[in-house]
mmCIF file of C-alpha atoms in Angstrom:
data_model
loop_
_atom_site.group_PDB
_atom_site.id
_atom_site.type_symbol
_atom_site.label_atom_id
_atom_site.label_comp_id
_atom_site.label_asym_id
_atom_site.label_seq_id
_atom_site.Cartn_x
_atom_site.Cartn_y
_atom_site.Cartn_z
ATOM 1 C CA UNK C 1 93.199 123.022 103.535
ATOM 2 C CA UNK C 2 95.724 125.537 104.849
ATOM 3 C CA UNK C 3 95.392 124.118 108.355
ATOM 4 C CA UNK C 4 95.809 120.606 106.945
ATOM 5 C CA UNK C 5 99.206 121.623 105.527
ATOM 6 C CA UNK C 6 100.190 123.356 108.761
ATOM 7 C CA UNK C 7 99.869 126.881 107.407
ATOM 8 C CA UNK C 8 98.537 129.448 109.836
ATOM 9 C CA UNK C 9 95.593 131.384 108.464
ATOM 10 C CA UNK C 10 95.831 135.098 109.082
ATOM 11 C CA UNK C 11 92.191 135.569 108.306
ATOM 12 C CA UNK C 12 89.268 134.396 106.231
ATOM 13 C CA UNK C 13 87.375 137.135 104.444
ATOM 14 C CA UNK C 14 83.950 136.661 102.913
ATOM 15 C CA UNK C 15 83.272 138.840 99.897
ATOM 16 C CA UNK C 16 79.518 139.100 99.201
ATOM 17 C CA UNK C 17 78.449 137.496 95.892
ATOM 18 C CA UNK C 18 82.054 136.485 95.143
ATOM 19 C CA UNK C 19 83.094 133.969 97.796
ATOM 20 C CA UNK C 20 85.813 133.811 100.391
ATOM 21 C CA UNK C 21 89.510 134.435 100.640
ATOM 22 C CA UNK C 22 91.874 132.854 103.163
ATOM 23 C CA UNK C 23 95.156 134.629 103.803
ATOM 24 C CA UNK C 24 98.320 133.315 105.410
ATOM 25 C CA UNK C 25 101.715 134.735 106.264
ATOM 26 C CA UNK C 26 103.231 131.291 105.662
ATOM 27 C CA UNK C 27 104.384 130.307 102.200
ATOM 28 C CA UNK C 28 103.340 127.135 100.468
ATOM 29 C CA UNK C 29 106.188 124.779 99.571
ATOM 30 C CA UNK C 30 104.786 122.582 96.820
ATOM 31 C CA UNK C 31 102.544 122.859 93.799
ATOM 32 C CA UNK C 32 100.407 120.119 95.392
ATOM 33 C CA UNK C 33 99.666 122.418 98.335
ATOM 34 C CA UNK C 34 98.743 125.183 95.881
ATOM 35 C CA UNK C 35 96.349 122.864 94.013
ATOM 36 C CA UNK C 36 94.648 121.474 97.122
ATOM 37 C CA UNK C 37 94.288 124.872 98.798
ATOM 38 C CA UNK C 38 92.953 126.390 95.572
ATOM 39 C CA UNK C 39 90.473 123.651 94.667
ATOM 40 C CA UNK C 40 88.975 123.140 98.117
ATOM 41 C CA UNK C 41 86.844 126.296 97.835
ATOM 42 C CA UNK C 42 85.139 125.204 94.600
ATOM 43 C CA UNK C 43 84.851 121.624 95.918
ATOM 44 C CA UNK C 44 83.018 122.754 99.042
ATOM 45 C CA UNK C 45 80.971 125.106 96.839
ATOM 46 C CA UNK C 46 79.987 122.074 94.753
ATOM 47 C CA UNK C 47 78.949 120.204 97.896
ATOM 48 C CA UNK C 48 76.849 123.189 98.991
ATOM 49 C CA UNK C 49 75.195 123.344 95.543
ATOM 50 C CA UNK C 50 74.388 119.626 95.753
ATOM 51 C CA UNK C 51 72.863 120.054 99.233
ATOM 52 C CA UNK C 52 70.785 122.986 97.950
ATOM 53 C CA UNK C 53 69.715 120.916 94.933
ATOM 54 C CA UNK C 54 68.649 118.135 97.277
ATOM 55 C CA UNK C 55 66.678 120.628 99.384
ATOM 56 C CA UNK C 56 64.994 121.858 96.192
ATOM 57 C CA UNK C 57 64.015 118.291 95.258
ATOM 58 C CA UNK C 58 62.653 117.648 98.762
ATOM 59 C CA UNK C 59 60.763 120.926 99.243
ATOM 60 C CA UNK C 60 60.112 122.107 95.695
ATOM 61 C CA UNK C 61 61.019 125.611 96.923
ATOM 62 C CA UNK C 62 62.492 127.618 94.053
ATOM 63 C CA UNK C 63 64.588 129.603 96.547
ATOM 64 C CA UNK C 64 66.848 126.552 97.058
ATOM 65 C CA UNK C 65 67.042 126.037 93.295
ATOM 66 C CA UNK C 66 68.120 129.644 92.769
ATOM 67 C CA UNK C 67 70.759 129.393 95.481
ATOM 68 C CA UNK C 68 72.100 126.111 94.055
ATOM 69 C CA UNK C 69 72.275 127.558 90.552
ATOM 70 C CA UNK C 70 73.879 130.848 91.659
ATOM 71 C CA UNK C 71 76.389 129.054 93.885
ATOM 72 C CA UNK C 72 77.341 126.709 91.030
ATOM 73 C CA UNK C 73 77.882 129.709 88.738
ATOM 74 C CA UNK C 74 80.100 131.508 91.280
ATOM 75 C CA UNK C 75 82.235 128.439 91.824
ATOM 76 C CA UNK C 76 82.504 127.761 88.102
ATOM 77 C CA UNK C 77 83.702 131.326 87.523
ATOM 78 C CA UNK C 78 86.250 130.766 90.293
ATOM 79 C CA UNK C 79 87.601 127.793 88.321
ATOM 80 C CA UNK C 80 88.401 129.905 85.255
ATOM 81 C CA UNK C 81 92.127 129.872 84.432
ATOM 82 C CA UNK C 82 92.599 133.502 85.410
ATOM 83 C CA UNK C 83 94.995 134.600 88.120
ATOM 84 C CA UNK C 84 94.320 135.260 90.986
ATOM 85 C CA UNK C 85 91.232 133.002 90.758
ATOM 86 C CA UNK C 86 91.575 129.439 92.040
ATOM 87 C CA UNK C 87 91.419 127.981 88.534
ATOM 88 C CA UNK C 88 94.446 130.060 87.524
ATOM 89 C CA UNK C 89 96.445 128.704 90.468
ATOM 90 C CA UNK C 90 95.400 125.119 89.747
ATOM 91 C CA UNK C 91 96.205 125.191 86.044
ATOM 92 C CA UNK C 92 99.429 127.093 86.638
ATOM 93 C CA UNK C 93 100.562 124.469 89.159
ATOM 94 C CA UNK C 94 99.725 121.632 86.767
ATOM 95 C CA UNK C 95 101.199 123.321 83.694
ATOM 96 C CA UNK C 96 104.365 124.472 85.430
ATOM 97 C CA UNK C 97 104.967 120.936 86.738
ATOM 98 C CA UNK C 98 104.975 119.393 83.266
ATOM 99 C CA UNK C 99 108.485 119.163 81.875
ATOM 100 C CA UNK C 100 109.354 120.731 78.557
ATOM 101 C CA UNK C 101 107.087 122.866 76.447
ATOM 102 C CA UNK C 102 104.147 120.443 76.625
ATOM 103 C CA UNK C 103 102.819 122.196 79.738
ATOM 104 C CA UNK C 104 102.814 125.556 77.987
ATOM 105 C CA UNK C 105 101.213 124.103 74.854
ATOM 106 C CA UNK C 106 98.517 122.399 76.963
ATOM 107 C CA UNK C 107 97.791 125.632 78.853
ATOM 108 C CA UNK C 108 97.577 127.610 75.606
ATOM 109 C CA UNK C 109 95.306 124.986 73.997
ATOM 110 C CA UNK C 110 93.045 124.944 77.058
ATOM 111 C CA UNK C 111 92.895 128.717 77.109
ATOM 112 C CA UNK C 112 92.081 128.920 73.399
ATOM 113 C CA UNK C 113 89.286 126.346 73.818
ATOM 114 C CA UNK C 114 87.939 128.280 76.807
ATOM 115 C CA UNK C 115 88.055 131.589 74.941
ATOM 116 C CA UNK C 116 86.364 130.128 71.863
ATOM 117 C CA UNK C 117 83.757 128.367 74.022
ATOM 118 C CA UNK C 118 82.928 131.579 75.887
ATOM 119 C CA UNK C 119 82.719 133.529 72.648
ATOM 120 C CA UNK C 120 80.499 130.860 71.053
ATOM 121 C CA UNK C 121 78.114 131.068 74.029
ATOM 122 C CA UNK C 122 77.950 134.860 73.717
ATOM 123 C CA UNK C 123 80.108 135.472 76.781
ATOM 124 C CA UNK C 124 82.510 137.908 75.115
ATOM 125 C CA UNK C 125 83.276 139.640 78.407
ATOM 126 C CA UNK C 126 84.329 136.310 79.961
ATOM 127 C CA UNK C 127 86.377 135.457 76.858
ATOM 128 C CA UNK C 128 88.256 138.746 77.315
ATOM 129 C CA UNK C 129 89.096 137.872 80.938
ATOM 130 C CA UNK C 130 90.242 134.404 79.869
ATOM 131 C CA UNK C 131 92.531 136.009 77.311
ATOM 132 C CA UNK C 132 94.040 138.336 79.932
ATOM 133 C CA UNK C 133 94.452 135.473 82.426
ATOM 134 C CA UNK C 134 96.051 133.263 79.780
ATOM 135 C CA UNK C 135 98.565 135.948 78.890
ATOM 136 C CA UNK C 136 99.460 136.408 82.553
ATOM 137 C CA UNK C 137 100.114 132.686 82.962
ATOM 138 C CA UNK C 138 102.248 132.622 79.790
ATOM 139 C CA UNK C 139 104.310 135.569 81.067
ATOM 140 C CA UNK C 140 104.894 133.704 84.328
ATOM 141 C CA UNK C 141 106.022 130.634 82.349
ATOM 142 C CA UNK C 142 109.433 132.234 81.869
ATOM 143 C CA UNK C 143 109.853 132.658 85.635
ATOM 144 C CA UNK C 144 108.785 129.087 86.543
ATOM 145 C CA UNK C 145 112.377 127.867 87.077
ATOM 146 C CA UNK C 146 112.932 130.532 89.726
ATOM 147 C CA UNK C 147 109.981 129.303 91.788
ATOM 148 C CA UNK C 148 110.708 127.692 95.154
ATOM 149 C CA UNK C 149 107.671 125.413 94.777
ATOM 150 C CA UNK C 150 108.313 121.713 94.293
ATOM 151 C CA UNK C 151 106.521 120.553 91.111
ATOM 152 C CA UNK C 152 103.772 117.951 90.943
ATOM 153 C CA UNK C 153 104.801 114.442 89.971
ATOM 154 C CA UNK C 154 102.990 112.714 87.073
ATOM 155 C CA UNK C 155 100.367 111.234 89.421
ATOM 156 C CA UNK C 156 99.774 114.655 91.004
ATOM 157 C CA UNK C 157 99.375 116.259 87.585
ATOM 158 C CA UNK C 158 96.816 113.689 86.456
ATOM 159 C CA UNK C 159 94.936 113.625 89.774
ATOM 160 C CA UNK C 160 94.802 117.431 89.926
ATOM 161 C CA UNK C 161 93.613 117.692 86.324
ATOM 162 C CA UNK C 162 90.884 115.084 86.839
ATOM 163 C CA UNK C 163 89.781 116.721 90.124
ATOM 164 C CA UNK C 164 89.596 120.102 88.375
ATOM 165 C CA UNK C 165 87.655 118.773 85.383
ATOM 166 C CA UNK C 166 85.205 116.726 87.481
ATOM 167 C CA UNK C 167 84.490 119.679 89.761
ATOM 168 C CA UNK C 168 83.883 121.974 86.778
ATOM 169 C CA UNK C 169 81.750 119.333 85.027
ATOM 170 C CA UNK C 170 79.605 118.794 88.130
ATOM 171 C CA UNK C 171 79.020 122.535 88.521
ATOM 172 C CA UNK C 172 78.083 122.790 84.835
ATOM 173 C CA UNK C 173 75.741 119.788 85.232
ATOM 174 C CA UNK C 174 73.893 121.533 88.078
ATOM 175 C CA UNK C 175 73.457 124.669 85.989
ATOM 176 C CA UNK C 176 72.461 122.578 82.943
ATOM 177 C CA UNK C 177 69.855 120.753 85.023
ATOM 178 C CA UNK C 178 68.187 124.037 85.974
ATOM 179 C CA UNK C 179 68.501 125.406 82.437
ATOM 180 C CA UNK C 180 66.624 122.347 81.138
ATOM 181 C CA UNK C 181 64.049 122.362 83.963
ATOM 182 C CA UNK C 182 61.515 124.359 81.987
ATOM 183 C CA UNK C 183 61.310 127.043 84.662
ATOM 184 C CA UNK C 184 62.063 130.342 82.895
ATOM 185 C CA UNK C 185 63.294 131.947 86.104
ATOM 186 C CA UNK C 186 65.961 129.272 86.584
ATOM 187 C CA UNK C 187 66.862 128.854 82.923
#
């Protein structure tokens, strides 16, 4: 995605059990670039999970099922609205592009729903990180007018939001499939 936008990558670093990180000396110029660069990792992670799921269906080998499930979980965590995770960058770009206070209200409402959802599922540790990430985004809200990044237009906001939600929903569906499979190891 960085190469697509003409940004030179300084390096790509793979962090075991967490994913990858691409660094560049160039600065992005638009919120659209930030969204696309941020969401491409989870999108390719979703594709990998789907390929692994397909391999599981073909072979019946639980190893592929475990990899698909674990990969879906890692990419879903990466979509959480916590900076510096990709989800934090995506939601910040969408929320900071919305004019008026609606963007802030939408980000707060989304964060509250995420925190309550995590807490309801017994993921108190994740709810705590969502709270911290939400506060960081709200603190940055005051500085949004000083940003050099061009905001998303209405189409970009909607497209980015739908892309984000569909990617997260597909990752959840993969994990849900394995949770309902009846195999205690995968559930």
